[in-house]
Amino acid sequence: MIPNCLTLLRLILTLPIIFCLARADYFAALLLFIFASVTDVLDGFLARRFQWSSRLGAQLDPIADKCLLVSLYLTLYYLDYISLVLVTVVVGRDVLILAGSMFYRYRFGPFHVQPSRMGKLCTLCQVLLVWALLMELALSGWVVPSHWLPYSVEFLSISVLLVTLFSGIQYLYLWGSKLLERQARSHHE
């Protein structure tokens, strides 16, 4: 299906974007990241509009998103463009969600979590920060002044930090309440 191909393309684009960042080819990294972002929006639109959703796509889409974002955040930290605190919170939240879902699956069986609004806002803020950073890096040598970009990056960094923390707390609450509910049911049986 077309949405699955777009998701795979986004996953594949992770390495070229990191390669461009490592070579300080920020303009190419920006263009590739914009293209990857468009594939994310397009695959979601096609899946909803034409009911081209599949089980594989539902599992692959968040993996592609997280692979791209976590890889970029780690690379941007390594290149000293974002702080250790920010990358720890972003990566830590995703590790927490993955560990929680694996534990629940191992202990109780499958459990499907719908992305929350806070989770979607978290992803949006993370994407916008990468866009702003890449734009700042790509446009820094141009004659056209881009004075607003550093302020945008600073504002978005704080936003990502706060929204990611709140989203992580929300997932902790969700997993904790599901575990308590499951344990209460098993005691009554």
PDB file of C-alpha atoms in Angstrom:
ATOM      1  CA  MET A   1       0.000   0.000   0.000  1.00  0.00           C
ATOM      2  CA  ILE A   2       1.076   3.558  -0.680  1.00  0.00           C
ATOM      3  CA  PRO A   3       0.959   4.744   2.988  1.00  0.00           C
ATOM      4  CA  ASN A   4       3.264   1.884   4.030  1.00  0.00           C
ATOM      5  CA  CYS A   5       5.711   2.775   1.238  1.00  0.00           C
ATOM      6  CA  LEU A   6       5.728   6.394   2.409  1.00  0.00           C
ATOM      7  CA  THR A   7       6.380   5.251   5.979  1.00  0.00           C
ATOM      8  CA  LEU A   8       9.270   3.062   4.819  1.00  0.00           C
ATOM      9  CA  LEU A   9      10.652   5.981   2.826  1.00  0.00           C
ATOM     10  CA  ARG A  10      10.566   8.142   5.970  1.00  0.00           C
ATOM     11  CA  LEU A  11      12.426   5.443   7.853  1.00  0.00           C
ATOM     12  CA  ILE A  12      15.034   5.176   5.084  1.00  0.00           C
ATOM     13  CA  LEU A  13      15.500   8.980   4.997  1.00  0.00           C
ATOM     14  CA  THR A  14      16.795   8.931   8.583  1.00  0.00           C
ATOM     15  CA  LEU A  15      20.331   7.954   7.559  1.00  0.00           C
ATOM     16  CA  PRO A  16      20.775  10.507   4.742  1.00  0.00           C
ATOM     17  CA  ILE A  17      19.545  13.296   7.033  1.00  0.00           C
ATOM     18  CA  ILE A  18      22.034  12.298   9.729  1.00  0.00           C
ATOM     19  CA  PHE A  19      24.766  12.008   7.098  1.00  0.00           C
ATOM     20  CA  CYS A  20      24.007  15.533   5.847  1.00  0.00           C
ATOM     21  CA  LEU A  21      24.106  16.880   9.413  1.00  0.00           C
ATOM     22  CA  ALA A  22      27.446  15.171  10.056  1.00  0.00           C
ATOM     23  CA  ARG A  23      28.846  16.778   6.886  1.00  0.00           C
ATOM     24  CA  ALA A  24      27.417  20.169   7.923  1.00  0.00           C
ATOM     25  CA  ASP A  25      25.238  20.182   4.794  1.00  0.00           C
ATOM     26  CA  TYR A  26      22.380  21.786   6.691  1.00  0.00           C
ATOM     27  CA  PHE A  27      20.397  22.881   3.664  1.00  0.00           C
ATOM     28  CA  ALA A  28      20.240  19.315   2.318  1.00  0.00           C
ATOM     29  CA  ALA A  29      19.351  18.037   5.806  1.00  0.00           C
ATOM     30  CA  LEU A  30      16.544  20.607   5.993  1.00  0.00           C
ATOM     31  CA  LEU A  31      15.155  19.637   2.581  1.00  0.00           C
ATOM     32  CA  LEU A  32      15.278  15.933   3.403  1.00  0.00           C
ATOM     33  CA  PHE A  33      13.622  16.502   6.777  1.00  0.00           C
ATOM     34  CA  ILE A  34      10.865  18.574   5.163  1.00  0.00           C
ATOM     35  CA  PHE A  35      10.354  15.775   2.632  1.00  0.00           C
ATOM     36  CA  ALA A  36      10.233  13.187   5.451  1.00  0.00           C
ATOM     37  CA  SER A  37       7.686  15.337   7.291  1.00  0.00           C
ATOM     38  CA  VAL A  38       5.534  15.574   4.161  1.00  0.00           C
ATOM     39  CA  THR A  39       5.580  11.777   3.783  1.00  0.00           C
ATOM     40  CA  ASP A  40       4.315  11.507   7.378  1.00  0.00           C
ATOM     41  CA  VAL A  41       1.401  13.856   6.739  1.00  0.00           C
ATOM     42  CA  LEU A  42       0.645  12.269   3.369  1.00  0.00           C
ATOM     43  CA  ASP A  43       0.649   8.679   4.592  1.00  0.00           C
ATOM     44  CA  GLY A  44      -1.730   9.595   7.416  1.00  0.00           C
ATOM     45  CA  PHE A  45      -4.023  11.456   5.032  1.00  0.00           C
ATOM     46  CA  LEU A  46      -4.122   8.604   2.503  1.00  0.00           C
ATOM     47  CA  ALA A  47      -4.712   5.983   5.194  1.00  0.00           C
ATOM     48  CA  ARG A  48      -7.668   7.944   6.612  1.00  0.00           C
ATOM     49  CA  ARG A  49      -9.120   9.302   3.370  1.00  0.00           C
ATOM     50  CA  PHE A  50      -9.115   6.062   1.398  1.00  0.00           C
ATOM     51  CA  GLN A  51      -9.164   3.612   4.321  1.00  0.00           C
ATOM     52  CA  TRP A  52      -5.752   2.352   3.228  1.00  0.00           C
ATOM     53  CA  SER A  53      -4.773   1.562   6.771  1.00  0.00           C
ATOM     54  CA  SER A  54      -3.224  -1.735   7.692  1.00  0.00           C
ATOM     55  CA  ARG A  55      -1.963  -3.421  10.814  1.00  0.00           C
ATOM     56  CA  LEU A  56       1.599  -3.203   9.495  1.00  0.00           C
ATOM     57  CA  GLY A  57       1.180   0.509   8.798  1.00  0.00           C
ATOM     58  CA  ALA A  58      -0.272   1.156  12.250  1.00  0.00           C
ATOM     59  CA  GLN A  59       2.801  -0.460  13.811  1.00  0.00           C
ATOM     60  CA  LEU A  60       5.390   0.854  11.368  1.00  0.00           C
ATOM     61  CA  ASP A  61       4.305   4.516  11.382  1.00  0.00           C
ATOM     62  CA  PRO A  62       5.176   5.294  15.026  1.00  0.00           C
ATOM     63  CA  ILE A  63       8.405   3.286  14.691  1.00  0.00           C
ATOM     64  CA  ALA A  64       9.445   5.385  11.680  1.00  0.00           C
ATOM     65  CA  ASP A  65       8.527   8.606  13.501  1.00  0.00           C
ATOM     66  CA  LYS A  66      10.452   7.673  16.632  1.00  0.00           C
ATOM     67  CA  CYS A  67      13.439   6.350  14.716  1.00  0.00           C
ATOM     68  CA  LEU A  68      13.699   9.594  12.772  1.00  0.00           C
ATOM     69  CA  LEU A  69      13.157  11.931  15.720  1.00  0.00           C
ATOM     70  CA  VAL A  70      15.277  10.065  18.274  1.00  0.00           C
ATOM     71  CA  SER A  71      18.122   9.715  15.758  1.00  0.00           C
ATOM     72  CA  LEU A  72      17.965  13.410  14.937  1.00  0.00           C
ATOM     73  CA  TYR A  73      17.822  14.474  18.577  1.00  0.00           C
ATOM     74  CA  LEU A  74      20.826  12.288  19.408  1.00  0.00           C
ATOM     75  CA  THR A  75      22.721  13.650  16.392  1.00  0.00           C
ATOM     76  CA  LEU A  76      21.839  17.267  17.219  1.00  0.00           C
ATOM     77  CA  TYR A  77      23.003  16.684  20.786  1.00  0.00           C
ATOM     78  CA  TYR A  78      26.253  15.106  19.573  1.00  0.00           C
ATOM     79  CA  LEU A  79      26.808  18.126  17.314  1.00  0.00           C
ATOM     80  CA  ASP A  80      26.130  20.380  20.338  1.00  0.00           C
ATOM     81  CA  TYR A  81      22.951  22.013  19.009  1.00  0.00           C
ATOM     82  CA  ILE A  82      20.639  20.817  21.786  1.00  0.00           C
ATOM     83  CA  SER A  83      21.222  20.237  25.472  1.00  0.00           C
ATOM     84  CA  LEU A  84      21.782  16.984  27.308  1.00  0.00           C
ATOM     85  CA  VAL A  85      18.690  17.678  29.423  1.00  0.00           C
ATOM     86  CA  LEU A  86      16.486  18.024  26.348  1.00  0.00           C
ATOM     87  CA  VAL A  87      17.787  14.915  24.584  1.00  0.00           C
ATOM     88  CA  THR A  88      17.523  12.917  27.834  1.00  0.00           C
ATOM     89  CA  VAL A  89      13.882  13.896  28.312  1.00  0.00           C
ATOM     90  CA  VAL A  90      12.966  13.213  24.661  1.00  0.00           C
ATOM     91  CA  VAL A  91      14.751   9.862  24.459  1.00  0.00           C
ATOM     92  CA  GLY A  92      13.805   8.931  28.033  1.00  0.00           C
ATOM     93  CA  ARG A  93      10.093   9.394  27.336  1.00  0.00           C
ATOM     94  CA  ASP A  94      10.273   7.105  24.313  1.00  0.00           C
ATOM     95  CA  VAL A  95      12.276   4.497  26.227  1.00  0.00           C
ATOM     96  CA  LEU A  96       9.725   4.700  29.045  1.00  0.00           C
ATOM     97  CA  ILE A  97       6.824   4.148  26.632  1.00  0.00           C
ATOM     98  CA  LEU A  98       8.598   1.264  24.893  1.00  0.00           C
ATOM     99  CA  ALA A  99       9.613  -0.394  28.171  1.00  0.00           C
ATOM    100  CA  GLY A 100       6.108   0.007  29.595  1.00  0.00           C
ATOM    101  CA  SER A 101       4.453  -1.500  26.553  1.00  0.00           C
ATOM    102  CA  MET A 102       6.937  -4.384  26.417  1.00  0.00           C
ATOM    103  CA  PHE A 103       6.466  -5.102  30.124  1.00  0.00           C
ATOM    104  CA  TYR A 104       2.685  -5.030  29.810  1.00  0.00           C
ATOM    105  CA  ARG A 105       2.760  -7.272  26.736  1.00  0.00           C
ATOM    106  CA  TYR A 106       5.129  -9.727  28.433  1.00  0.00           C
ATOM    107  CA  ARG A 107       3.153  -9.794  31.682  1.00  0.00           C
ATOM    108  CA  PHE A 108      -0.454  -9.553  30.455  1.00  0.00           C
ATOM    109  CA  GLY A 109      -0.606  -9.779  26.670  1.00  0.00           C
ATOM    110  CA  PRO A 110      -1.269  -7.270  23.914  1.00  0.00           C
ATOM    111  CA  PHE A 111      -2.429  -3.803  24.808  1.00  0.00           C
ATOM    112  CA  HIS A 112      -3.082  -1.154  22.200  1.00  0.00           C
ATOM    113  CA  VAL A 113      -2.550   2.458  23.191  1.00  0.00           C
ATOM    114  CA  GLN A 114      -4.124   5.175  21.104  1.00  0.00           C
ATOM    115  CA  PRO A 115      -1.890   8.227  20.832  1.00  0.00           C
ATOM    116  CA  SER A 116      -3.138  10.921  23.186  1.00  0.00           C
ATOM    117  CA  ARG A 117      -3.533  14.557  22.226  1.00  0.00           C
ATOM    118  CA  MET A 118      -0.603  15.343  24.497  1.00  0.00           C
ATOM    119  CA  GLY A 119       1.455  12.679  22.695  1.00  0.00           C
ATOM    120  CA  LYS A 120       0.553  14.172  19.317  1.00  0.00           C
ATOM    121  CA  LEU A 121       1.374  17.669  20.585  1.00  0.00           C
ATOM    122  CA  CYS A 122       4.675  16.310  21.873  1.00  0.00           C
ATOM    123  CA  THR A 123       5.578  14.903  18.449  1.00  0.00           C
ATOM    124  CA  LEU A 124       4.518  18.132  16.735  1.00  0.00           C
ATOM    125  CA  CYS A 125       6.680  20.247  19.067  1.00  0.00           C
ATOM    126  CA  GLN A 126       9.638  17.908  18.562  1.00  0.00           C
ATOM    127  CA  VAL A 127       9.275  18.128  14.770  1.00  0.00           C
ATOM    128  CA  LEU A 128       8.930  21.932  14.852  1.00  0.00           C
ATOM    129  CA  LEU A 129      12.090  22.249  16.934  1.00  0.00           C
ATOM    130  CA  VAL A 130      14.060  20.177  14.423  1.00  0.00           C
ATOM    131  CA  TRP A 131      12.639  22.295  11.588  1.00  0.00           C
ATOM    132  CA  ALA A 132      13.594  25.533  13.371  1.00  0.00           C
ATOM    133  CA  LEU A 133      17.090  24.275  14.191  1.00  0.00           C
ATOM    134  CA  LEU A 134      17.713  23.081  10.656  1.00  0.00           C
ATOM    135  CA  MET A 135      16.368  26.353   9.242  1.00  0.00           C
ATOM    136  CA  GLU A 136      18.636  28.336  11.562  1.00  0.00           C
ATOM    137  CA  LEU A 137      21.644  26.254  10.531  1.00  0.00           C
ATOM    138  CA  ALA A 138      20.759  26.264   6.818  1.00  0.00           C
ATOM    139  CA  LEU A 139      20.043  30.016   6.668  1.00  0.00           C
ATOM    140  CA  SER A 140      22.862  31.208   8.928  1.00  0.00           C
ATOM    141  CA  GLY A 141      25.194  31.949   6.003  1.00  0.00           C
ATOM    142  CA  TRP A 142      22.613  33.762   3.914  1.00  0.00           C
ATOM    143  CA  VAL A 143      22.478  37.510   3.512  1.00  0.00           C
ATOM    144  CA  VAL A 144      18.811  37.534   4.526  1.00  0.00           C
ATOM    145  CA  PRO A 145      18.695  38.102   8.293  1.00  0.00           C
ATOM    146  CA  SER A 146      16.908  35.452  10.282  1.00  0.00           C
ATOM    147  CA  HIS A 147      16.931  37.074  13.727  1.00  0.00           C
ATOM    148  CA  TRP A 148      13.685  35.403  14.799  1.00  0.00           C
ATOM    149  CA  LEU A 149      15.050  31.861  14.385  1.00  0.00           C
ATOM    150  CA  PRO A 150      17.228  31.713  17.539  1.00  0.00           C
ATOM    151  CA  TYR A 151      14.271  32.907  19.615  1.00  0.00           C
ATOM    152  CA  SER A 152      12.046  30.315  17.961  1.00  0.00           C
ATOM    153  CA  VAL A 153      14.576  27.582  18.719  1.00  0.00           C
ATOM    154  CA  GLU A 154      14.817  28.688  22.348  1.00  0.00           C
ATOM    155  CA  PHE A 155      11.023  28.873  22.738  1.00  0.00           C
ATOM    156  CA  LEU A 156      10.530  25.516  21.008  1.00  0.00           C
ATOM    157  CA  SER A 157      13.259  23.886  23.126  1.00  0.00           C
ATOM    158  CA  ILE A 158      11.437  24.921  26.290  1.00  0.00           C
ATOM    159  CA  SER A 159       8.113  23.831  24.788  1.00  0.00           C
ATOM    160  CA  VAL A 160       9.507  20.428  23.801  1.00  0.00           C
ATOM    161  CA  LEU A 161      10.951  19.947  27.260  1.00  0.00           C
ATOM    162  CA  LEU A 162       7.691  20.772  29.050  1.00  0.00           C
ATOM    163  CA  VAL A 163       5.308  18.980  26.676  1.00  0.00           C
ATOM    164  CA  THR A 164       7.535  15.893  26.584  1.00  0.00           C
ATOM    165  CA  LEU A 165       7.666  15.787  30.387  1.00  0.00           C
ATOM    166  CA  PHE A 166       3.876  16.116  30.660  1.00  0.00           C
ATOM    167  CA  SER A 167       3.363  13.487  27.967  1.00  0.00           C
ATOM    168  CA  GLY A 168       5.725  11.102  29.754  1.00  0.00           C
ATOM    169  CA  ILE A 169       3.851  11.640  33.019  1.00  0.00           C
ATOM    170  CA  GLN A 170       0.570  11.005  31.212  1.00  0.00           C
ATOM    171  CA  TYR A 171       1.866   7.705  29.828  1.00  0.00           C
ATOM    172  CA  LEU A 172       3.184   6.722  33.267  1.00  0.00           C
ATOM    173  CA  TYR A 173      -0.273   7.382  34.678  1.00  0.00           C
ATOM    174  CA  LEU A 174      -1.898   5.397  31.856  1.00  0.00           C
ATOM    175  CA  TRP A 175       0.377   2.390  32.278  1.00  0.00           C
ATOM    176  CA  GLY A 176       0.124   2.554  36.071  1.00  0.00           C
ATOM    177  CA  SER A 177      -3.670   2.679  36.056  1.00  0.00           C
ATOM    178  CA  LYS A 178      -3.871  -0.196  33.538  1.00  0.00           C
ATOM    179  CA  LEU A 179      -1.552  -2.289  35.694  1.00  0.00           C
ATOM    180  CA  LEU A 180      -3.549  -1.525  38.842  1.00  0.00           C
ATOM    181  CA  GLU A 181      -6.810  -2.279  37.041  1.00  0.00           C
ATOM    182  CA  ARG A 182      -5.389  -5.562  35.750  1.00  0.00           C
ATOM    183  CA  GLN A 183      -4.098  -6.556  39.194  1.00  0.00           C
ATOM    184  CA  ALA A 184      -7.442  -5.709  40.822  1.00  0.00           C
ATOM    185  CA  ARG A 185      -9.229  -7.909  38.287  1.00  0.00           C
ATOM    186  CA  SER A 186      -6.853 -10.805  38.878  1.00  0.00           C
ATOM    187  CA  HIS A 187      -7.379 -10.588  42.675  1.00  0.00           C
ATOM    188  CA  HIS A 188     -11.167 -10.772  42.222  1.00  0.00           C
ATOM    189  CA  GLU A 189     -10.984 -13.836  39.983  1.00  0.00           C
TER     190      GLU A 189
END
